[in-house]
Amino acid sequence: MVDHEVDTAAGTAVVDAEAVDRRGALPTEGVLARVRAGAADLTGALRRVAEHVLSDPAGAARATIVELAERSGTSPATVTRFCRAMGFEGYADLRLGIAAETGRVRAAGWTVDIGREIQPGDPLERVLGQLMAADTRAMHDTAALLDLAEVERVAVAIAGASRVNIFGTSGSALVGEEMQFSLHRIGVAAWAWSDVHEGLASAALLGPGDVALGISHTGQTRETIEMLAEAGSHGATTVALTGFPRSPLAELADVVLVTASQATTFRPDALSARHPQLVVLDLLYIAVAQRTHDRAHAAFRRTARAVDGHKAAKGAST
């Protein structure tokens, strides 16, 4: 059944216009990752179009606008608004973007088992292949979503910062600790906080010239939002690393770095986002090291020498 009532709602049209204003024109790279990230912000008929495109991107690329509307239970007008919400002028441009992306995916071999549920009896060889395919796709999608100018902006801010605070809870805390360790090795004064009380106290001591990085795949973790907001209220530059560019965490940050994910059985989005998050933070860490080369090189050598004595000697028995 085609849904006409939702299509003509004034509120939906306003949401679409705002989405276009915020996104601007989007490239054809990472189309499905953008749809996946934006689907959570859509409602009603628009959400159904997004879900159908994600469930069968190859079919969507072959379908006419009328066919896609019928398959998603909407109307051609809704499909057109959906295209504009994704930053495309019309359905032809969206189809072209999806077709180009699915073609690249097939050529690269990333389609192997992506989207297939891992079964209890699957051999480890098949599980490994699915995990590799999903992670490879997620990292390529992240590269397509990532704004390198924003990465550089954050790198410059961290390179000149007196203090860097990194906030995250649960799995995001592990990612934050990895970044803190990397920055600390090159002489950047960085702290990672997962406890909200300790994080808020540290955030309250930040000021202009300092940097606060909040990590949350959903962008909805209350503790991380509170800690980043506290840091921003004292003038620190705030950065969000998230999979949802219009999430509460992203909305309050000065800079947003977006990651993609490919969920599989036993690895929901939050867990499958771990590797793309680490890739982005590794890129940011290297960018900081480049901009503080002499200081970073000297600090890395000193820290390496400090722990060198704890390495086992070659040929020693264990």
mmCIF file of C-alpha atoms in Angstrom:
data_model
loop_
_atom_site.group_PDB
_atom_site.id
_atom_site.type_symbol
_atom_site.label_atom_id
_atom_site.label_comp_id
_atom_site.label_asym_id
_atom_site.label_seq_id
_atom_site.Cartn_x
_atom_site.Cartn_y
_atom_site.Cartn_z
ATOM 1 C CA MET A 1 0.000 0.000 0.000
ATOM 2 C CA VAL A 2 1.349 3.414 -0.954
ATOM 3 C CA ASP A 3 1.525 5.891 1.922
ATOM 4 C CA HIS A 4 0.323 9.292 0.717
ATOM 5 C CA GLU A 5 -0.631 10.777 4.057
ATOM 6 C CA VAL A 6 2.905 10.864 5.463
ATOM 7 C CA ASP A 7 4.315 12.075 2.147
ATOM 8 C CA THR A 8 2.399 15.330 2.225
ATOM 9 C CA ALA A 9 3.099 16.201 5.857
ATOM 10 C CA ALA A 10 4.579 19.672 6.175
ATOM 11 C CA GLY A 11 6.860 18.581 9.001
ATOM 12 C CA THR A 12 8.563 16.004 6.803
ATOM 13 C CA ALA A 13 9.301 18.601 4.139
ATOM 14 C CA VAL A 14 10.901 20.856 6.749
ATOM 15 C CA VAL A 15 13.114 18.019 8.015
ATOM 16 C CA ASP A 16 14.251 17.325 4.445
ATOM 17 C CA ALA A 17 15.161 20.945 3.789
ATOM 18 C CA GLU A 18 17.134 21.174 7.016
ATOM 19 C CA ALA A 19 18.988 17.976 6.171
ATOM 20 C CA VAL A 20 20.028 19.338 2.794
ATOM 21 C CA ASP A 21 21.209 22.598 4.350
ATOM 22 C CA ARG A 22 23.393 20.792 6.850
ATOM 23 C CA ARG A 23 24.791 18.221 4.461
ATOM 24 C CA GLY A 24 25.260 20.205 1.284
ATOM 25 C CA ALA A 25 25.993 18.370 -1.970
ATOM 26 C CA LEU A 26 27.317 14.885 -1.298
ATOM 27 C CA PRO A 27 29.711 12.862 -3.443
ATOM 28 C CA THR A 28 28.770 9.452 -4.824
ATOM 29 C CA GLU A 29 31.396 7.783 -2.576
ATOM 30 C CA GLY A 30 30.017 6.290 0.644
ATOM 31 C CA VAL A 31 26.360 6.679 -0.368
ATOM 32 C CA LEU A 32 25.185 3.659 1.624
ATOM 33 C CA ALA A 33 27.202 4.686 4.662
ATOM 34 C CA ARG A 34 25.505 8.097 4.573
ATOM 35 C CA VAL A 35 22.095 6.493 4.249
ATOM 36 C CA ARG A 36 22.895 4.184 7.165
ATOM 37 C CA ALA A 37 24.062 7.086 9.330
ATOM 38 C CA GLY A 38 21.131 9.295 8.379
ATOM 39 C CA ALA A 39 18.393 6.666 8.668
ATOM 40 C CA ALA A 40 18.139 7.102 12.431
ATOM 41 C CA ASP A 41 17.086 10.737 11.926
ATOM 42 C CA LEU A 42 14.332 9.897 9.445
ATOM 43 C CA THR A 43 10.765 8.969 10.325
ATOM 44 C CA GLY A 44 7.742 7.421 8.651
ATOM 45 C CA ALA A 45 7.852 7.040 4.882
ATOM 46 C CA LEU A 46 11.366 8.458 4.526
ATOM 47 C CA ARG A 47 12.655 5.879 6.996
ATOM 48 C CA ARG A 48 11.043 3.082 4.985
ATOM 49 C CA VAL A 49 12.792 4.218 1.815
ATOM 50 C CA ALA A 50 16.139 4.243 3.619
ATOM 51 C CA GLU A 51 15.574 0.774 5.082
ATOM 52 C CA HIS A 52 14.674 -0.645 1.675
ATOM 53 C CA VAL A 53 17.727 0.888 0.004
ATOM 54 C CA LEU A 54 19.979 -0.563 2.705
ATOM 55 C CA SER A 55 18.352 -4.007 2.556
ATOM 56 C CA ASP A 56 18.780 -4.305 -1.221
ATOM 57 C CA PRO A 57 21.109 -1.637 -2.644
ATOM 58 C CA ALA A 58 21.677 -3.503 -5.907
ATOM 59 C CA GLY A 59 17.920 -3.785 -6.422
ATOM 60 C CA ALA A 60 17.447 -0.112 -5.620
ATOM 61 C CA ALA A 61 20.069 0.805 -8.203
ATOM 62 C CA ARG A 62 18.127 -1.122 -10.869
ATOM 63 C CA ALA A 63 14.645 0.033 -9.860
ATOM 64 C CA THR A 64 12.729 2.952 -11.314
ATOM 65 C CA ILE A 65 11.477 5.592 -8.903
ATOM 66 C CA VAL A 66 7.965 4.122 -9.138
ATOM 67 C CA GLU A 67 9.274 0.609 -8.399
ATOM 68 C CA LEU A 68 11.261 1.783 -5.382
ATOM 69 C CA ALA A 69 8.227 3.666 -4.074
ATOM 70 C CA GLU A 70 6.039 0.572 -4.410
ATOM 71 C CA ARG A 71 8.601 -1.728 -2.781
ATOM 72 C CA SER A 72 9.020 0.623 0.190
ATOM 73 C CA GLY A 73 5.282 1.316 0.499
ATOM 74 C CA THR A 74 5.669 5.024 -0.172
ATOM 75 C CA SER A 75 5.296 7.293 -3.203
ATOM 76 C CA PRO A 76 7.597 8.786 -5.862
ATOM 77 C CA ALA A 77 7.329 12.145 -4.091
ATOM 78 C CA THR A 78 8.709 10.598 -0.903
ATOM 79 C CA VAL A 79 11.553 8.953 -2.812
ATOM 80 C CA THR A 80 12.425 12.345 -4.319
ATOM 81 C CA ARG A 81 12.440 13.972 -0.867
ATOM 82 C CA PHE A 82 14.577 11.135 0.432
ATOM 83 C CA CYS A 83 17.118 11.743 -2.355
ATOM 84 C CA ARG A 84 17.292 15.425 -1.443
ATOM 85 C CA ALA A 85 17.691 14.563 2.245
ATOM 86 C CA MET A 86 20.713 12.500 1.222
ATOM 87 C CA GLY A 87 22.115 15.471 -0.730
ATOM 88 C CA PHE A 88 21.193 14.394 -4.281
ATOM 89 C CA GLU A 89 19.282 16.491 -6.783
ATOM 90 C CA GLY A 90 17.057 13.603 -7.759
ATOM 91 C CA TYR A 91 16.579 9.868 -8.019
ATOM 92 C CA ALA A 92 18.801 9.506 -11.071
ATOM 93 C CA ASP A 93 21.781 10.828 -9.120
ATOM 94 C CA LEU A 94 21.046 8.528 -6.171
ATOM 95 C CA ARG A 95 20.778 5.488 -8.459
ATOM 96 C CA LEU A 96 24.067 6.402 -10.100
ATOM 97 C CA GLY A 97 25.783 6.728 -6.730
ATOM 98 C CA ILE A 98 24.455 3.396 -5.441
ATOM 99 C CA ALA A 99 25.291 1.606 -8.698
ATOM 100 C CA ALA A 100 28.838 2.972 -8.678
ATOM 101 C CA GLU A 101 29.343 1.974 -5.064
ATOM 102 C CA THR A 102 27.925 -1.541 -5.416
ATOM 103 C CA GLY A 103 30.085 -1.978 -8.523
ATOM 104 C CA ARG A 104 33.217 -1.018 -6.583
ATOM 105 C CA VAL A 105 32.190 -3.362 -3.785
ATOM 106 C CA ARG A 106 31.795 -6.312 -6.163
ATOM 107 C CA ALA A 107 35.106 -5.546 -7.857
ATOM 108 C CA ALA A 108 36.901 -5.408 -4.513
ATOM 109 C CA GLY A 109 35.265 -8.611 -3.246
ATOM 110 C CA TRP A 110 33.718 -6.949 -0.178
ATOM 111 C CA THR A 111 30.322 -8.493 -0.829
ATOM 112 C CA VAL A 112 31.495 -11.841 0.526
ATOM 113 C CA ASP A 113 29.043 -12.689 3.312
ATOM 114 C CA ILE A 114 28.300 -9.028 4.156
ATOM 115 C CA GLY A 115 24.800 -8.902 5.560
ATOM 116 C CA ARG A 116 24.687 -12.665 6.099
ATOM 117 C CA GLU A 117 24.067 -13.743 9.674
ATOM 118 C CA ILE A 118 26.788 -15.887 11.225
ATOM 119 C CA GLN A 119 25.315 -19.280 12.004
ATOM 120 C CA PRO A 120 26.308 -21.473 14.998
ATOM 121 C CA GLY A 121 27.661 -24.175 12.685
ATOM 122 C CA ASP A 122 29.677 -21.874 10.404
ATOM 123 C CA PRO A 123 33.334 -22.897 10.079
ATOM 124 C CA LEU A 124 35.851 -20.370 11.352
ATOM 125 C CA GLU A 125 37.150 -19.839 7.830
ATOM 126 C CA ARG A 126 33.758 -18.467 6.777
ATOM 127 C CA VAL A 127 33.432 -16.386 9.961
ATOM 128 C CA LEU A 128 36.882 -14.892 9.370
ATOM 129 C CA GLY A 129 35.977 -14.066 5.780
ATOM 130 C CA GLN A 130 32.793 -12.323 6.859
ATOM 131 C CA LEU A 131 34.545 -10.313 9.566
ATOM 132 C CA MET A 132 37.299 -9.252 7.175
ATOM 133 C CA ALA A 133 34.787 -8.255 4.516
ATOM 134 C CA ALA A 134 32.645 -6.290 6.988
ATOM 135 C CA ASP A 135 35.614 -4.473 8.542
ATOM 136 C CA THR A 136 37.116 -3.667 5.149
ATOM 137 C CA ARG A 137 33.823 -2.250 3.953
ATOM 138 C CA ALA A 138 33.354 -0.234 7.142
ATOM 139 C CA MET A 139 36.808 1.313 6.876
ATOM 140 C CA HIS A 140 36.317 2.204 3.211
ATOM 141 C CA ASP A 141 32.944 3.755 4.085
ATOM 142 C CA THR A 142 34.606 5.694 6.904
ATOM 143 C CA ALA A 143 37.246 7.012 4.511
ATOM 144 C CA ALA A 144 34.463 8.213 2.208
ATOM 145 C CA LEU A 145 32.602 9.918 5.067
ATOM 146 C CA LEU A 146 35.635 11.516 6.693
ATOM 147 C CA ASP A 147 36.253 15.226 6.159
ATOM 148 C CA LEU A 148 40.054 15.497 6.060
ATOM 149 C CA ALA A 149 39.913 19.265 6.499
ATOM 150 C CA GLU A 150 38.208 18.676 9.855
ATOM 151 C CA VAL A 151 40.817 16.068 10.812
ATOM 152 C CA GLU A 152 43.511 18.648 10.088
ATOM 153 C CA ARG A 153 41.639 21.257 12.115
ATOM 154 C CA VAL A 154 41.597 18.924 15.126
ATOM 155 C CA ALA A 155 45.261 17.974 14.634
ATOM 156 C CA VAL A 156 46.292 21.636 14.665
ATOM 157 C CA ALA A 157 44.235 22.222 17.819
ATOM 158 C CA ILE A 158 45.768 19.221 19.626
ATOM 159 C CA ALA A 159 49.287 20.134 18.517
ATOM 160 C CA GLY A 160 48.914 23.531 20.168
ATOM 161 C CA ALA A 161 46.877 22.435 23.190
ATOM 162 C CA SER A 162 48.031 22.610 26.790
ATOM 163 C CA ARG A 163 45.728 19.744 27.756
ATOM 164 C CA VAL A 164 43.747 17.151 25.832
ATOM 165 C CA ASN A 165 40.866 15.337 27.516
ATOM 166 C CA ILE A 166 39.353 12.221 25.941
ATOM 167 C CA PHE A 167 35.912 11.099 27.118
ATOM 168 C CA GLY A 168 34.198 7.765 26.496
ATOM 169 C CA THR A 169 32.490 4.950 28.354
ATOM 170 C CA SER A 170 32.438 1.169 27.918
ATOM 171 C CA GLY A 171 33.901 0.172 24.522
ATOM 172 C CA SER A 172 34.510 3.803 23.609
ATOM 173 C CA ALA A 173 36.658 4.117 26.729
ATOM 174 C CA LEU A 174 39.021 1.467 25.349
ATOM 175 C CA VAL A 175 39.368 3.398 22.099
ATOM 176 C CA GLY A 176 39.969 6.611 24.039
ATOM 177 C CA GLU A 177 42.676 5.005 26.165
ATOM 178 C CA GLU A 178 44.469 3.880 23.008
ATOM 179 C CA MET A 179 44.461 7.460 21.708
ATOM 180 C CA GLN A 180 45.635 8.822 25.047
ATOM 181 C CA PHE A 181 48.533 6.374 25.102
ATOM 182 C CA SER A 182 49.565 7.296 21.553
ATOM 183 C CA LEU A 183 49.490 11.029 22.256
ATOM 184 C CA HIS A 184 51.304 10.603 25.548
ATOM 185 C CA ARG A 185 54.172 8.784 23.803
ATOM 186 C CA ILE A 186 54.863 11.861 21.654
ATOM 187 C CA GLY A 187 54.737 14.342 24.519
ATOM 188 C CA VAL A 188 51.128 15.542 24.303
ATOM 189 C CA ALA A 189 49.551 16.082 27.714
ATOM 190 C CA ALA A 190 46.477 13.884 27.304
ATOM 191 C CA TRP A 191 44.095 12.178 29.728
ATOM 192 C CA ALA A 192 41.373 9.601 29.067
ATOM 193 C CA TRP A 193 38.311 9.623 31.325
ATOM 194 C CA SER A 194 35.529 7.034 31.526
ATOM 195 C CA ASP A 195 34.170 7.845 34.989
ATOM 196 C CA VAL A 196 31.725 10.732 34.667
ATOM 197 C CA HIS A 197 32.605 12.312 38.035
ATOM 198 C CA GLU A 198 36.329 12.345 37.320
ATOM 199 C CA GLY A 199 35.710 13.417 33.747
ATOM 200 C CA LEU A 200 33.491 16.337 34.748
ATOM 201 C CA ALA A 201 36.031 17.522 37.306
ATOM 202 C CA SER A 202 38.806 17.425 34.706
ATOM 203 C CA ALA A 203 36.615 19.076 32.065
ATOM 204 C CA ALA A 204 35.915 21.948 34.448
ATOM 205 C CA LEU A 205 39.644 22.747 34.522
ATOM 206 C CA LEU A 206 39.945 23.074 30.744
ATOM 207 C CA GLY A 207 39.890 26.409 28.967
ATOM 208 C CA PRO A 208 40.528 28.136 25.661
ATOM 209 C CA GLY A 209 43.400 26.446 23.840
ATOM 210 C CA ASP A 210 42.590 23.019 25.306
ATOM 211 C CA VAL A 211 40.889 20.180 23.419
ATOM 212 C CA ALA A 212 38.172 17.754 24.505
ATOM 213 C CA LEU A 213 37.365 14.662 22.437
ATOM 214 C CA GLY A 214 34.145 12.729 23.060
ATOM 215 C CA ILE A 215 33.812 9.214 21.632
ATOM 216 C CA SER A 216 30.420 7.538 21.205
ATOM 217 C CA HIS A 217 29.253 5.540 18.205
ATOM 218 C CA THR A 218 25.592 6.430 18.754
ATOM 219 C CA GLY A 219 26.365 9.930 19.969
ATOM 220 C CA GLN A 220 23.727 9.431 22.656
ATOM 221 C CA THR A 221 25.782 8.318 25.659
ATOM 222 C CA ARG A 222 24.664 10.700 28.380
ATOM 223 C CA GLU A 223 27.890 10.674 30.387
ATOM 224 C CA THR A 224 30.031 11.482 27.344
ATOM 225 C CA ILE A 225 27.663 14.257 26.305
ATOM 226 C CA GLU A 226 27.813 15.780 29.794
ATOM 227 C CA MET A 227 31.612 15.672 29.951
ATOM 228 C CA LEU A 228 32.059 17.190 26.495
ATOM 229 C CA ALA A 229 29.479 19.877 27.222
ATOM 230 C CA GLU A 230 31.272 20.797 30.456
ATOM 231 C CA ALA A 231 34.561 21.150 28.581
ATOM 232 C CA GLY A 232 32.937 23.299 25.917
ATOM 233 C CA SER A 233 31.348 25.584 28.490
ATOM 234 C CA HIS A 234 34.848 26.572 29.642
ATOM 235 C CA GLY A 235 36.067 27.417 26.148
ATOM 236 C CA ALA A 236 37.829 24.185 25.143
ATOM 237 C CA THR A 237 37.640 23.073 21.520
ATOM 238 C CA THR A 238 35.214 20.148 21.477
ATOM 239 C CA VAL A 239 35.421 17.205 19.061
ATOM 240 C CA ALA A 240 32.943 14.346 18.580
ATOM 241 C CA LEU A 241 33.890 10.970 17.099
ATOM 242 C CA THR A 242 30.583 9.297 16.241
ATOM 243 C CA GLY A 243 28.698 7.332 13.630
ATOM 244 C CA PHE A 244 25.768 9.762 13.647
ATOM 245 C CA PRO A 245 26.504 13.323 12.478
ATOM 246 C CA ARG A 246 23.242 14.747 13.850
ATOM 247 C CA SER A 247 23.331 13.009 17.223
ATOM 248 C CA PRO A 248 23.224 14.981 20.507
ATOM 249 C CA LEU A 249 26.999 14.586 20.929
ATOM 250 C CA ALA A 250 27.669 15.836 17.410
ATOM 251 C CA GLU A 251 25.291 18.773 17.803
ATOM 252 C CA LEU A 252 27.228 20.232 20.738
ATOM 253 C CA ALA A 253 30.735 19.653 19.310
ATOM 254 C CA ASP A 254 32.791 22.231 17.423
ATOM 255 C CA VAL A 255 34.119 19.527 15.081
ATOM 256 C CA VAL A 256 32.550 16.175 14.127
ATOM 257 C CA LEU A 257 34.530 13.203 12.809
ATOM 258 C CA VAL A 258 32.193 10.557 11.357
ATOM 259 C CA THR A 259 32.800 6.801 11.227
ATOM 260 C CA ALA A 260 30.871 3.969 9.567
ATOM 261 C CA SER A 261 30.214 0.419 10.728
ATOM 262 C CA GLN A 262 29.097 -2.955 9.371
ATOM 263 C CA ALA A 263 27.243 -4.965 11.998
ATOM 264 C CA THR A 264 27.459 -8.766 12.039
ATOM 265 C CA THR A 265 26.136 -11.446 14.398
ATOM 266 C CA PHE A 266 27.542 -10.902 17.914
ATOM 267 C CA ARG A 267 29.071 -7.600 16.703
ATOM 268 C CA PRO A 268 26.392 -4.881 16.738
ATOM 269 C CA ASP A 269 27.169 -1.428 15.388
ATOM 270 C CA ALA A 270 28.883 -0.193 18.544
ATOM 271 C CA LEU A 271 31.366 -3.089 18.461
ATOM 272 C CA SER A 272 31.861 -3.165 14.700
ATOM 273 C CA ALA A 273 32.651 0.563 14.800
ATOM 274 C CA ARG A 274 35.761 -0.084 16.910
ATOM 275 C CA HIS A 275 38.192 -0.609 14.019
ATOM 276 C CA PRO A 276 36.993 2.401 11.982
ATOM 277 C CA GLN A 277 37.254 4.535 15.129
ATOM 278 C CA LEU A 278 40.831 3.373 15.673
ATOM 279 C CA VAL A 279 41.694 4.148 12.030
ATOM 280 C CA VAL A 280 40.400 7.717 12.363
ATOM 281 C CA LEU A 281 42.198 8.258 15.652
ATOM 282 C CA ASP A 282 45.402 6.766 14.256
ATOM 283 C CA LEU A 283 45.172 9.200 11.342
ATOM 284 C CA LEU A 284 44.631 12.044 13.794
ATOM 285 C CA TYR A 285 47.566 10.913 15.948
ATOM 286 C CA ILE A 286 49.911 10.810 12.942
ATOM 287 C CA ALA A 287 48.672 14.232 11.833
ATOM 288 C CA VAL A 288 49.528 15.607 15.281
ATOM 289 C CA ALA A 289 52.965 13.957 15.176
ATOM 290 C CA GLN A 290 53.613 15.522 11.762
ATOM 291 C CA ARG A 291 52.802 18.969 13.093
ATOM 292 C CA THR A 292 55.003 18.540 16.171
ATOM 293 C CA HIS A 293 57.693 16.520 14.402
ATOM 294 C CA ASP A 294 60.818 17.518 16.338
ATOM 295 C CA ARG A 295 59.129 17.433 19.733
ATOM 296 C CA ALA A 296 57.244 14.224 18.916
ATOM 297 C CA HIS A 297 60.337 12.458 17.583
ATOM 298 C CA ALA A 298 62.385 13.361 20.648
ATOM 299 C CA ALA A 299 59.600 12.326 23.032
ATOM 300 C CA PHE A 300 59.038 9.024 21.258
ATOM 301 C CA ARG A 301 62.737 8.166 21.460
ATOM 302 C CA ARG A 302 62.883 9.032 25.163
ATOM 303 C CA THR A 303 59.783 6.998 26.010
ATOM 304 C CA ALA A 304 61.075 4.072 23.956
ATOM 305 C CA ARG A 305 64.403 4.110 25.813
ATOM 306 C CA ALA A 306 62.600 4.281 29.143
ATOM 307 C CA VAL A 307 60.870 0.938 28.574
ATOM 308 C CA ASP A 308 63.627 -0.717 26.552
ATOM 309 C CA GLY A 309 65.104 -2.387 29.614
ATOM 310 C CA HIS A 310 61.918 -4.376 30.134
ATOM 311 C CA LYS A 311 62.171 -6.173 26.804
ATOM 312 C CA ALA A 312 63.414 -9.742 26.892
ATOM 313 C CA ALA A 313 66.962 -10.153 25.605
ATOM 314 C CA LYS A 314 67.348 -11.963 22.325
ATOM 315 C CA GLY A 315 67.981 -15.632 22.862
ATOM 316 C CA ALA A 316 66.871 -15.536 26.497
ATOM 317 C CA SER A 317 64.646 -18.362 27.658
ATOM 318 C CA THR A 318 61.142 -17.521 28.773
#
